[in-house]
mmCIF file of C-alpha atoms and ligand atoms in Angstrom:
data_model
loop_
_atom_site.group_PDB
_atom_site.id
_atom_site.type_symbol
_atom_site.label_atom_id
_atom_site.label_comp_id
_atom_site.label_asym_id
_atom_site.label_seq_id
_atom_site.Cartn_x
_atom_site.Cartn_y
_atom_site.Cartn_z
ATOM 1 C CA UNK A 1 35.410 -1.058 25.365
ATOM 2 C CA UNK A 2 35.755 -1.492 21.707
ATOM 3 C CA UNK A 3 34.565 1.905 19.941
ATOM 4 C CA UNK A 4 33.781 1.960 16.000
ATOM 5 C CA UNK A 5 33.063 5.253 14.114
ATOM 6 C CA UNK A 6 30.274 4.650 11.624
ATOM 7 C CA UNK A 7 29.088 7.871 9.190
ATOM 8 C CA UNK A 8 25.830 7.907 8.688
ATOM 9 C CA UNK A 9 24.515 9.005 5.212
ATOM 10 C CA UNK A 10 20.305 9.014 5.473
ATOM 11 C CA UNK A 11 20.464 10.481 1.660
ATOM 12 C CA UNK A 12 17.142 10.766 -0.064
ATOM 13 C CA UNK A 13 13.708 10.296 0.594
ATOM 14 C CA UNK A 14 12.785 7.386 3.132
ATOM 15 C CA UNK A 15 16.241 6.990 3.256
ATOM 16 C CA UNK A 16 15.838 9.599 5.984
ATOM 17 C CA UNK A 17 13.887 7.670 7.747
ATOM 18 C CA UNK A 18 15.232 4.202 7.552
ATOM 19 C CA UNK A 19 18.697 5.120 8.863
ATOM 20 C CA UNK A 20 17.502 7.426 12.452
ATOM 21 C CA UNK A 21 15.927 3.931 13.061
ATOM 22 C CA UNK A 22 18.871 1.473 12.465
ATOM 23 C CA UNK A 23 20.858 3.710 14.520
ATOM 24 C CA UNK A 24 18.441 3.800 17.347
ATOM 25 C CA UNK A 25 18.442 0.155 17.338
ATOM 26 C CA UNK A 26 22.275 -0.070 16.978
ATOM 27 C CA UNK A 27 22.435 2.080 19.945
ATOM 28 C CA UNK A 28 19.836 0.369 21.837
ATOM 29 C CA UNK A 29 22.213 -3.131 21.229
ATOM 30 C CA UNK A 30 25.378 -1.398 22.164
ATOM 31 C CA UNK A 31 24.491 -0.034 25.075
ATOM 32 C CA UNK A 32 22.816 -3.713 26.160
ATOM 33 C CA UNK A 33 25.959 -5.385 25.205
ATOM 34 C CA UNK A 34 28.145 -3.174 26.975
ATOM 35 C CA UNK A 35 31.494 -4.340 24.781
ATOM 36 C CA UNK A 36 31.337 -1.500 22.203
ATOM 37 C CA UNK A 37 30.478 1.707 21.278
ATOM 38 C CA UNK A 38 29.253 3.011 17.855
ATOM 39 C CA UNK A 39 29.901 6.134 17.215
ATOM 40 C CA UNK A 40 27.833 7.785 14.632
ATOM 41 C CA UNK A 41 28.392 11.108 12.672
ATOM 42 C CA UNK A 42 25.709 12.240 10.291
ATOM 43 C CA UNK A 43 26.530 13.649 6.879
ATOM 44 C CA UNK A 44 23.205 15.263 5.140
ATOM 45 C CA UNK A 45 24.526 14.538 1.567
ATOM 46 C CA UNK A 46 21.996 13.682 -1.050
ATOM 47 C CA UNK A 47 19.171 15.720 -3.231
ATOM 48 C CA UNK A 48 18.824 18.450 -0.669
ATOM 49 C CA UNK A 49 22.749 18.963 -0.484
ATOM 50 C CA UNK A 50 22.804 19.036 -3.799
ATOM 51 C CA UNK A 51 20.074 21.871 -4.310
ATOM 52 C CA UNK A 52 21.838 24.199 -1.895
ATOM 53 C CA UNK A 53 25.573 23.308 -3.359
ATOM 54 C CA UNK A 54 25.682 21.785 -6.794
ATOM 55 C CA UNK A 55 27.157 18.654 -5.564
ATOM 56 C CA UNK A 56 25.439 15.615 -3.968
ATOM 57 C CA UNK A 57 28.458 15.520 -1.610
ATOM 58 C CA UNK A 58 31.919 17.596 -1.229
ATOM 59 C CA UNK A 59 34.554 17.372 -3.274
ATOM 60 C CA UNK A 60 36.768 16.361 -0.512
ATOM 61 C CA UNK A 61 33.681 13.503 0.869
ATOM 62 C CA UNK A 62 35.620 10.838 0.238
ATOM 63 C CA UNK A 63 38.940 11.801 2.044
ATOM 64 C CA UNK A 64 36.067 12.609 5.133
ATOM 65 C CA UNK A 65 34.830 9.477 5.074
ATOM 66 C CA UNK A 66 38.109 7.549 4.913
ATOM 67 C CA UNK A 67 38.564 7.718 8.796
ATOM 68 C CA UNK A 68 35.423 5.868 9.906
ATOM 69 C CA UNK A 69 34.855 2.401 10.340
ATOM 70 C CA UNK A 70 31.946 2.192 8.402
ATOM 71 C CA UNK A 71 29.212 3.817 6.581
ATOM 72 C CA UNK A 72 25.866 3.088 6.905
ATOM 73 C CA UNK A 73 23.562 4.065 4.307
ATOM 74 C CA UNK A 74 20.227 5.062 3.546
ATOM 75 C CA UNK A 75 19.398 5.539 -0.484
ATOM 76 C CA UNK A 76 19.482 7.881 -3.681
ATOM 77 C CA UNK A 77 17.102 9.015 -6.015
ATOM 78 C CA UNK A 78 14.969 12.163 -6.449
ATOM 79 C CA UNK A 79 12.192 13.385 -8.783
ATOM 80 C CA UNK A 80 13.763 16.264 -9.277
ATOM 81 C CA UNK A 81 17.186 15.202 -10.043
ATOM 82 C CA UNK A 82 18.113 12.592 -12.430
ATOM 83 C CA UNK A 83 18.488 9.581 -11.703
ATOM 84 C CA UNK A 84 22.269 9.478 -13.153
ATOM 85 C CA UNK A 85 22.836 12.352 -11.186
ATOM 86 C CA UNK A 86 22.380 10.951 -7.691
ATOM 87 C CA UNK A 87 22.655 7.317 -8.501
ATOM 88 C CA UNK A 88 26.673 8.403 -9.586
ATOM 89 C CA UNK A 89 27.465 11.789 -7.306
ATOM 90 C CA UNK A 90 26.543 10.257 -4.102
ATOM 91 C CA UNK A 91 26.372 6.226 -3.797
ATOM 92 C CA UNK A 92 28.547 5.390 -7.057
ATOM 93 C CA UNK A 93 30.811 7.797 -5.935
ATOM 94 C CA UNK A 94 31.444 5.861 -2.998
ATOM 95 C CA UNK A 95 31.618 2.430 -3.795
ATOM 96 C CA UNK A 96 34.204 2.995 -6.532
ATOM 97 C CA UNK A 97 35.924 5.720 -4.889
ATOM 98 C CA UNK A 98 36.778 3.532 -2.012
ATOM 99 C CA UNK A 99 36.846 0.280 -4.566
ATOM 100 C CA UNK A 100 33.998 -1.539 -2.720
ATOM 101 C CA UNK A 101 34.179 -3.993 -5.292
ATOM 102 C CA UNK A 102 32.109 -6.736 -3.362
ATOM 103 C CA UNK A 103 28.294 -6.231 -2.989
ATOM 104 C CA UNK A 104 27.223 -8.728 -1.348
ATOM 105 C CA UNK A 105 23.191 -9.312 -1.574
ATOM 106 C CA UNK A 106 21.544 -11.582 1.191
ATOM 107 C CA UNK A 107 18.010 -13.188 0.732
ATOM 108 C CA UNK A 108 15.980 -15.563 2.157
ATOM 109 C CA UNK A 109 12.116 -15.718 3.252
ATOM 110 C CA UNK A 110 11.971 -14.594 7.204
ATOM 111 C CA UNK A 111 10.526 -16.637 9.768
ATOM 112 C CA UNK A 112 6.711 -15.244 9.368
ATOM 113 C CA UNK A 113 7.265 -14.366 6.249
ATOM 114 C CA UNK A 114 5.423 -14.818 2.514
ATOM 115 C CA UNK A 115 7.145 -15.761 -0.643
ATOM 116 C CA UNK A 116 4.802 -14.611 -3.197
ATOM 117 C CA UNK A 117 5.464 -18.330 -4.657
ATOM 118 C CA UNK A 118 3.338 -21.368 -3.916
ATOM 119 C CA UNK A 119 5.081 -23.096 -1.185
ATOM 120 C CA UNK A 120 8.197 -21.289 -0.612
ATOM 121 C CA UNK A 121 8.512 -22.077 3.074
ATOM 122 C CA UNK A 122 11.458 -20.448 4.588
ATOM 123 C CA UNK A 123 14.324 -22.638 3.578
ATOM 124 C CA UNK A 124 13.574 -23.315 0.402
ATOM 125 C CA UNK A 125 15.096 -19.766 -0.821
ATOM 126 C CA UNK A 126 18.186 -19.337 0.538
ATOM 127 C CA UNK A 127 20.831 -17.273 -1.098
ATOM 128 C CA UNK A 128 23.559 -14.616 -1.487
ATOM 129 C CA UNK A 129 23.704 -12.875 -4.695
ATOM 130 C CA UNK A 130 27.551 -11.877 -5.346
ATOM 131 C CA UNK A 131 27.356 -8.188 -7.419
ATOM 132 C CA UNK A 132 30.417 -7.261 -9.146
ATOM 133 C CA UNK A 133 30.417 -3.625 -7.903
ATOM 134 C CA UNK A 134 33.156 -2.045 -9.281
ATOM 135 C CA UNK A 135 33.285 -2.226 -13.367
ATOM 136 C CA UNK A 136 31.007 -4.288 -15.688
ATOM 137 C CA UNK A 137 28.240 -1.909 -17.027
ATOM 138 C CA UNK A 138 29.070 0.235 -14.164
ATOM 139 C CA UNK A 139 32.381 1.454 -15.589
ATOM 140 C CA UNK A 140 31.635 4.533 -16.520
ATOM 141 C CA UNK A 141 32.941 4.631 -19.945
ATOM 142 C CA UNK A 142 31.022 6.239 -22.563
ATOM 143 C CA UNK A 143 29.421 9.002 -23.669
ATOM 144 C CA UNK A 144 27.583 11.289 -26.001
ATOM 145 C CA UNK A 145 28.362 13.345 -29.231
ATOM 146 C CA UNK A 146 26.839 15.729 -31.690
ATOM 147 C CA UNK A 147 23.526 16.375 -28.697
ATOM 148 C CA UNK A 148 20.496 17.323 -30.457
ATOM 149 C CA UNK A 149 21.211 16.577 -34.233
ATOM 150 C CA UNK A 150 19.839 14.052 -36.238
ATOM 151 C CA UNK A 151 23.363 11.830 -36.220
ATOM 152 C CA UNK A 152 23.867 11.889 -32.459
ATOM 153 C CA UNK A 153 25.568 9.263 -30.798
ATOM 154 C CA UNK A 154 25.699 7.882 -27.447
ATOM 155 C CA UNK A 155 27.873 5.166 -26.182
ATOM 156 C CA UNK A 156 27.887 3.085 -22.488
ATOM 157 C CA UNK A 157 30.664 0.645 -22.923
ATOM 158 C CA UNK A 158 30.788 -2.260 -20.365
ATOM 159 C CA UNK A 159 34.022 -3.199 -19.346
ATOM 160 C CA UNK A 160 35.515 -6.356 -17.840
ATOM 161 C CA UNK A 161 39.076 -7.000 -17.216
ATOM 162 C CA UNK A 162 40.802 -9.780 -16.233
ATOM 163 C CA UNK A 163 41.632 -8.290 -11.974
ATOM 164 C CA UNK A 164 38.403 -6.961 -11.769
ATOM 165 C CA UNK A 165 36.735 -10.402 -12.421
ATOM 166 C CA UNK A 166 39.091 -12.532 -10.929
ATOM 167 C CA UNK A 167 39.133 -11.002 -7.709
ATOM 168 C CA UNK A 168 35.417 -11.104 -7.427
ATOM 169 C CA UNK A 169 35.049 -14.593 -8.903
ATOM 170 C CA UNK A 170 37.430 -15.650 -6.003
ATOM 171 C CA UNK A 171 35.576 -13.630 -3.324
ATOM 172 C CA UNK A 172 32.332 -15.438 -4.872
ATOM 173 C CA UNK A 173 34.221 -18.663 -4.173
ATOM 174 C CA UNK A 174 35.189 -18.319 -0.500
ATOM 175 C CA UNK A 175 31.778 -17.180 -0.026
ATOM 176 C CA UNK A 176 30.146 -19.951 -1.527
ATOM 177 C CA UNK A 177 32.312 -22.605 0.018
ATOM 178 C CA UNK A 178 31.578 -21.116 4.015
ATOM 179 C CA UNK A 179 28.053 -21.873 3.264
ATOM 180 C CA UNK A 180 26.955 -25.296 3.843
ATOM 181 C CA UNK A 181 25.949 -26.121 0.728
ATOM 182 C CA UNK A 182 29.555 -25.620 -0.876
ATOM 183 C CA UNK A 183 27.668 -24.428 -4.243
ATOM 184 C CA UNK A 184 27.882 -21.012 -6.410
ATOM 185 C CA UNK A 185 26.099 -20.221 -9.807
ATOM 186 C CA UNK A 186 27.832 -18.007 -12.184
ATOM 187 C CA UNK A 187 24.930 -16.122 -14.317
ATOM 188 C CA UNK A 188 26.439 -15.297 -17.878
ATOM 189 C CA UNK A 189 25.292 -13.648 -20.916
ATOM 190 C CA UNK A 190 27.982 -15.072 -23.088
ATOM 191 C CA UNK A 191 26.022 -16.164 -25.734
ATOM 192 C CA UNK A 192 25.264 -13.031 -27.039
ATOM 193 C CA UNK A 193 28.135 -10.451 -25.936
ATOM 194 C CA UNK A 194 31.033 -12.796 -26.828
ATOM 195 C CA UNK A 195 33.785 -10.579 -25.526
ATOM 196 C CA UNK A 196 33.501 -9.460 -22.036
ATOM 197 C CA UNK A 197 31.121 -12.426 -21.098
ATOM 198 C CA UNK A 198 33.032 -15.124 -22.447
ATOM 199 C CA UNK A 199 36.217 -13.637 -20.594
ATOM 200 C CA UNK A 200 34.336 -13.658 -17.278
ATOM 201 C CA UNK A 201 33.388 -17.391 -18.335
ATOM 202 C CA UNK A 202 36.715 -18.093 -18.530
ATOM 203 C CA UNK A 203 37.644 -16.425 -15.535
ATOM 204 C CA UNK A 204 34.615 -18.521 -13.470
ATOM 205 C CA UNK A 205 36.244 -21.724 -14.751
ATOM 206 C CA UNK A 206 39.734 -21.131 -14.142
ATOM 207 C CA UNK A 207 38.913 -19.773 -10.583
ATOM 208 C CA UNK A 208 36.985 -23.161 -9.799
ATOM 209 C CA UNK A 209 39.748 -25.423 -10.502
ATOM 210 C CA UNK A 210 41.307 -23.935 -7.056
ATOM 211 C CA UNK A 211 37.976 -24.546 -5.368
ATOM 212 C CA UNK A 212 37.239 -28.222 -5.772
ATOM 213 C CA UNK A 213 35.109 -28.294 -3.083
ATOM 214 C CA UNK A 214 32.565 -26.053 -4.366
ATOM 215 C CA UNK A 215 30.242 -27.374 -7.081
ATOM 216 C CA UNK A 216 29.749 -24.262 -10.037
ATOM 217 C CA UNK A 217 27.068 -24.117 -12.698
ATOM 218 C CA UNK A 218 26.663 -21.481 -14.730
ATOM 219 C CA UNK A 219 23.342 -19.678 -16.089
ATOM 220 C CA UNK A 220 22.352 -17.737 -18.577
ATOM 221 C CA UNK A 221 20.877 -14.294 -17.029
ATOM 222 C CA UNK A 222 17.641 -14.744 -18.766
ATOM 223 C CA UNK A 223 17.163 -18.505 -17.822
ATOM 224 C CA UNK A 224 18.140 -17.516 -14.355
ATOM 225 C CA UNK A 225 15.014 -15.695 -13.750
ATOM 226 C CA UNK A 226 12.801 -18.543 -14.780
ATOM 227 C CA UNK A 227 14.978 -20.842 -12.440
ATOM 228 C CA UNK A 228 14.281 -18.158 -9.275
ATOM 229 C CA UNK A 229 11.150 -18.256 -9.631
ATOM 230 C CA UNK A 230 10.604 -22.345 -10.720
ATOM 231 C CA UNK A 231 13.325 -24.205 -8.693
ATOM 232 C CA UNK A 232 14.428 -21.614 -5.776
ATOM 233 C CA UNK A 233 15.900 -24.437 -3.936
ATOM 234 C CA UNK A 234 18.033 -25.132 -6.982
ATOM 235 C CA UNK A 235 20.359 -22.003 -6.058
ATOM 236 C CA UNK A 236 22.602 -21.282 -3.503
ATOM 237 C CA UNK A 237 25.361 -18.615 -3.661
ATOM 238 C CA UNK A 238 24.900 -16.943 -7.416
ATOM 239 C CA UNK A 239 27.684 -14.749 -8.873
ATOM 240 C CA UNK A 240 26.583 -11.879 -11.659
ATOM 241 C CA UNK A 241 28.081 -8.477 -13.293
ATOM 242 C CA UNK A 242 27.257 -4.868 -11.669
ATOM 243 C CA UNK A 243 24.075 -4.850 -13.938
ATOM 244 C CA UNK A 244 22.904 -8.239 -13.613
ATOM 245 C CA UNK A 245 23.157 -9.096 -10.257
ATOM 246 C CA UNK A 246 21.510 -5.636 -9.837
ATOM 247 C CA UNK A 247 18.076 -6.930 -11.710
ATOM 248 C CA UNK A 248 18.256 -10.360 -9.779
ATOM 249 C CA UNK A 249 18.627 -9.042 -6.711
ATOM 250 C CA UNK A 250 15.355 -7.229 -6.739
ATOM 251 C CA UNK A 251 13.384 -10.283 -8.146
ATOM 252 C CA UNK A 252 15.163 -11.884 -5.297
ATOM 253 C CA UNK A 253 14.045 -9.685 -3.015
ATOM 254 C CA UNK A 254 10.385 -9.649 -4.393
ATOM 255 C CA UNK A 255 10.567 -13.710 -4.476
ATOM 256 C CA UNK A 256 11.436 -13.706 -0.396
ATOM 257 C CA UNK A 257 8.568 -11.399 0.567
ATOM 258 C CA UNK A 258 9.555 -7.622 -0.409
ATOM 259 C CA UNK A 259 12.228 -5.556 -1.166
ATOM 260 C CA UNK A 260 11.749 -3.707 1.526
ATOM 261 C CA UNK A 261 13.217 -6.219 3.750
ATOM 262 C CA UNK A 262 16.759 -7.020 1.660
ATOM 263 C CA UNK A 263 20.037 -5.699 2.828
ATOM 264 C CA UNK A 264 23.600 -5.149 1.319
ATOM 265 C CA UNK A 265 26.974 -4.758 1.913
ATOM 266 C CA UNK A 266 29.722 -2.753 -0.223
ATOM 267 C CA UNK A 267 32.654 -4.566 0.757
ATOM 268 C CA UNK A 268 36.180 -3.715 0.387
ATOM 269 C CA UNK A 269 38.010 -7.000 1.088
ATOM 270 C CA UNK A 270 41.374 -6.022 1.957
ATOM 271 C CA UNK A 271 39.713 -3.556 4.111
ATOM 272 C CA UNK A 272 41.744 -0.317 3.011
ATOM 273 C CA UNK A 273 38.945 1.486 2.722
ATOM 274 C CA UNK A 274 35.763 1.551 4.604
ATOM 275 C CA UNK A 275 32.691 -0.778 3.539
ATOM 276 C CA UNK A 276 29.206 0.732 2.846
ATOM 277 C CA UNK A 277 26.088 -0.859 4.108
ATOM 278 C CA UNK A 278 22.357 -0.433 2.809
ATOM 279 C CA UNK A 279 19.587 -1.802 2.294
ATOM 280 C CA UNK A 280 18.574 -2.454 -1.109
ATOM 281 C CA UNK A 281 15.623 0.014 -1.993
ATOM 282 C CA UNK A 282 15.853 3.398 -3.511
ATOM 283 C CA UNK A 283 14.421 6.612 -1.846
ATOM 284 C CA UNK A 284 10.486 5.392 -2.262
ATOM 285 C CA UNK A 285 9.672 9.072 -2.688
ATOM 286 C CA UNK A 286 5.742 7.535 -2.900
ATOM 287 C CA UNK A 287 5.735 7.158 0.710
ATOM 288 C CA UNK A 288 8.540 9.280 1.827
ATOM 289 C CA UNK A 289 7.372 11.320 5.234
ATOM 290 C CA UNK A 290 4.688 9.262 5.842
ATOM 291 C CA UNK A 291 6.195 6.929 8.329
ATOM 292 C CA UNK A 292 5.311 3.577 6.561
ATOM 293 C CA UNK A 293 8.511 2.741 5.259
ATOM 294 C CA UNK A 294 9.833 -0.726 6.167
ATOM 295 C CA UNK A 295 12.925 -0.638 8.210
ATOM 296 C CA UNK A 296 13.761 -4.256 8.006
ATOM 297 C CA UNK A 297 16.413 -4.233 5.222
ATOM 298 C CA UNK A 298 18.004 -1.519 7.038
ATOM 299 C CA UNK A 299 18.406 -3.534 10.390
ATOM 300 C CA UNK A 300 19.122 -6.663 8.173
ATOM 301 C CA UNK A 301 22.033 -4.404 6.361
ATOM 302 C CA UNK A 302 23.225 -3.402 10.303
ATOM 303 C CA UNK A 303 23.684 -7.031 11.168
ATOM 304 C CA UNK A 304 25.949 -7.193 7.898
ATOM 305 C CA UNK A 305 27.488 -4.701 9.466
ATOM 306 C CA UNK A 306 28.187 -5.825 12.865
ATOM 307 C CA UNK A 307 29.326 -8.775 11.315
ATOM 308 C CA UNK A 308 32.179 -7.108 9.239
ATOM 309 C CA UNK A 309 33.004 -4.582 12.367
ATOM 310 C CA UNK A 310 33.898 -8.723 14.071
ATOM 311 C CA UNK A 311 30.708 -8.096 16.525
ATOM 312 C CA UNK A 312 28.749 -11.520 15.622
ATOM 313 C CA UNK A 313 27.470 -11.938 19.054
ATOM 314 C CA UNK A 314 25.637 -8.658 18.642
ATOM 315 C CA UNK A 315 25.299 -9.046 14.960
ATOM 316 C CA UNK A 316 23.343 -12.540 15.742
ATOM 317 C CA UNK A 317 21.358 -11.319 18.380
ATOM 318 C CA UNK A 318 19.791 -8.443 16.399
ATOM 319 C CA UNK A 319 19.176 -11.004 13.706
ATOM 320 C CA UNK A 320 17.122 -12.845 15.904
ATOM 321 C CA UNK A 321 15.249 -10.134 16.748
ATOM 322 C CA UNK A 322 14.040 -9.356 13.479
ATOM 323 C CA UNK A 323 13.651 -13.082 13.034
ATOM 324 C CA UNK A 324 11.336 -12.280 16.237
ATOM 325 C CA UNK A 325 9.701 -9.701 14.819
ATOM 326 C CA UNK A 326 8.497 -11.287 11.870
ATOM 327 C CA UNK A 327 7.907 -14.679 12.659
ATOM 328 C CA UNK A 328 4.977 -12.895 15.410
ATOM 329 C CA UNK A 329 3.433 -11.397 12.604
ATOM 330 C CA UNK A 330 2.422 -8.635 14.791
ATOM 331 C CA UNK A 331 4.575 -5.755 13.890
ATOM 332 C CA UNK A 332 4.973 -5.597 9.854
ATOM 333 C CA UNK A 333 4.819 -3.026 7.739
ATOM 334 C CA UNK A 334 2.208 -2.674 4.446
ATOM 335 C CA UNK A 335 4.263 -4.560 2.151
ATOM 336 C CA UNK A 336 4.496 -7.355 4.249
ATOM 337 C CA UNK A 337 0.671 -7.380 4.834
ATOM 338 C CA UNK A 338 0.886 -5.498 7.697
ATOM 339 C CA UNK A 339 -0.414 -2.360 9.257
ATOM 340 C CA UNK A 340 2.509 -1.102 11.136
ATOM 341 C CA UNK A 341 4.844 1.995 10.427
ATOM 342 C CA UNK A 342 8.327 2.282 10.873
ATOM 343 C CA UNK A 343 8.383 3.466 13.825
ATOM 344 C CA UNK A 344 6.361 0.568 15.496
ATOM 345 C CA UNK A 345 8.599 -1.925 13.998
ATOM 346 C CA UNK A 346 11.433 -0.139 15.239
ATOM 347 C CA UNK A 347 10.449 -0.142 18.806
ATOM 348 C CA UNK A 348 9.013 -4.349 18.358
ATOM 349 C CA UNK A 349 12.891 -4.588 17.363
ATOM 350 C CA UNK A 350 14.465 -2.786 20.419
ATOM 351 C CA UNK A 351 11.597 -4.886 22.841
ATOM 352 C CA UNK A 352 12.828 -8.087 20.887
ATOM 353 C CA UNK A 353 16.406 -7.446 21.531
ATOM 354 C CA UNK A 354 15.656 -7.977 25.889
ATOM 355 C CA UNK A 355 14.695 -11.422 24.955
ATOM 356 C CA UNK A 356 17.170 -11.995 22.089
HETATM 357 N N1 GGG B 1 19.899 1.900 -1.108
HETATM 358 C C1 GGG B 1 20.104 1.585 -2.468
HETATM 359 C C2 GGG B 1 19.806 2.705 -3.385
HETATM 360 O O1 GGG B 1 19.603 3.820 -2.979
HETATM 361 N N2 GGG B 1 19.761 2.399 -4.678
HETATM 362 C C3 GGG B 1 19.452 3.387 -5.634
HETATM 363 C C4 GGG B 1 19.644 2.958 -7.040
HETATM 364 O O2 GGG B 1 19.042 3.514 -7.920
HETATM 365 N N3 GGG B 1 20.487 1.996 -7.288
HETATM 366 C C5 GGG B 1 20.730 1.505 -8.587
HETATM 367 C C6 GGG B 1 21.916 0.638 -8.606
HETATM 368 O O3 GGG B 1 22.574 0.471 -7.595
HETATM 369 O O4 GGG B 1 22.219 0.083 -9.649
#
């Protein structure tokens, strides 16, 4: 039997209550399947960790974490801590750390499912968002002199460079062209930061000419949120910086039904480190305890998952049972219009998975 480790990082607020339910379904589908095992070990990093130690994780997390097969994770963010504290000690920390420089971003409208547009029947949104994950805005460079006088000065520099873009332009390509429609938009900003945006123009164009199967258009960021909302159907795979594709992602998200339903994958290509799966909410400290968080993006970011552990018979059959799930209508959470809490969609997913 084929046995993965997978550490489990619930993190912050419903984050701790999304992840004890993926892993109860993952269990409940390993054990059905009877080919693997997933072995999960739970790290309690986060806002609480960081209250008792000083440090969202330990110093030596990453080398911990190294081992495992996978990580599957929950979310950051605190209102106690701020938000560039968590965001960068615990989640940040990882995906550069172990150069997850793919982050990959899934969305379409669900089988049951609302798009808050006028006829947006499943189908007509359909696409991966492609989030440069490893430099861009994200860099890290930066930072802050003469604090608290009048001529105080505070920097965030944005960095592109010419491996960091290629590399993800390429993945963007490969990615587009295994989709049917063979068709990637590259979202710019290049008329106004001439520099950095006009190299990862260049970068886009040069990359294409060894794809000549895949049809590229580029967009400006700003026009690209008109285009999501007016022509849907008009995008397929869509490539953007750290920051960008960050923004678009949860319009995306909102434009298929909720974000509570989107998952996302940290990928290290190469695969010498291990990738990071999430869904794409924060910590939702609203309606943290409560039970009413939606566990959906969560299973959604398991099947991603699955699907880079090379389980896509298990992968597609828990995909179907979401699909299951919400094409009933039965079982859905608030933001979906339903009534249910997490827990009751957890248990229509492990029901769905007998007849999946
Ligand atoms: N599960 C995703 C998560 O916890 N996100 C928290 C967050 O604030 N992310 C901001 C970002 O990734 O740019």
């Amino acid at each position: 039997m084929r046995a993965y480790r997978i550490a489990a990082i619930p993190g912050d607020g419903i984050g701790k209550e999304v992840i004890p339910a993926g892993v109860e379904v993952l269990t409940k589908l390993s054990r059905m399947t009877n080919d693997f095992r997933l072995d999960f070990t739970e790290f309690p990093w986060g806002s609480d960790f960081y209250r008792s130690t000083g440090a969202l994780m330990p110093e030596d997390g990453l080398d911990t974490l190294k081992p495992f097969d996978a990580i599957y994770f929950g979310a950051v963010g605190d209102p106690h801590v701020p938000d560039h504290v968590t965001l960068w000690g615990l989640r940040l920390k990882i995906c550069q750390g172990f150069d997850q420089y793919a982050n990959v971003r899934p969305t379409r409208v669900l089988p049951g499912l609302k798009s808050p547009l006028t006829d947006c029947p499943p189908g007509k949104l359909d696409w991966v968002i492609v989030r440069e994950n490893s430099e861009g805005e994200y860099a890290g460079q930066g930072g802050r002199s003469h604090r608290g006088h009048p001529e105080e000065i505070a920097t965030e520099v944005s960095i592109f460079t010419r491996a960091g873009v290629s590399r993800i332009m390429r993945f963007a390509f490969e990615l587009a062209r295994s989709r049917p429609r063979k068709k990637l938009t590259v979202i710019t900003k290049s008329n106004a930061q001439r520099h950095g945006m006009v190299l990862w123009d260049e970068i886009a164009a040069e990359t294409a000419r060894g794809f000549p199967d895949v049809s590229v258009d580029k967009e400006l960021v700003d026009a690209a949120t008109v285009r999501m909302v007016n022509r849907p159907d008009s995008l397929d795979t869509v490539i953007a910086t750290n920051l960008h594709a960050d923004i678009l992602s949860d319009l995306a998200a909102a434009l298929a039904g909720s974000i509570g339903i989107a998952p996302t994958g940290n990928v290290n290509p190469e695969r010498k480190y291990p990738s990071m799966f999430e869904p794409i909410h924060g910590s939702a400290f609203d309606i943290m305890g409560k039970g009413l968080a939606n566990p959906i993006g969560t299973f959604w970011s398991a099947v991603m998952m699955l699907e880079h552990l090379g389980e896509s018979d298990a992968a597609a059959r828990l995909m179907r049972a979401i699909e299951r799930v919400t094409a009933e209508r039965k079982t859905l959470t608030r933001d979906l219009g339903g009534t249910a809490g997490t827990a009751a969609v957890t248990a229509a997913i492990c029901s769905a998975l007998e007849q999946s």
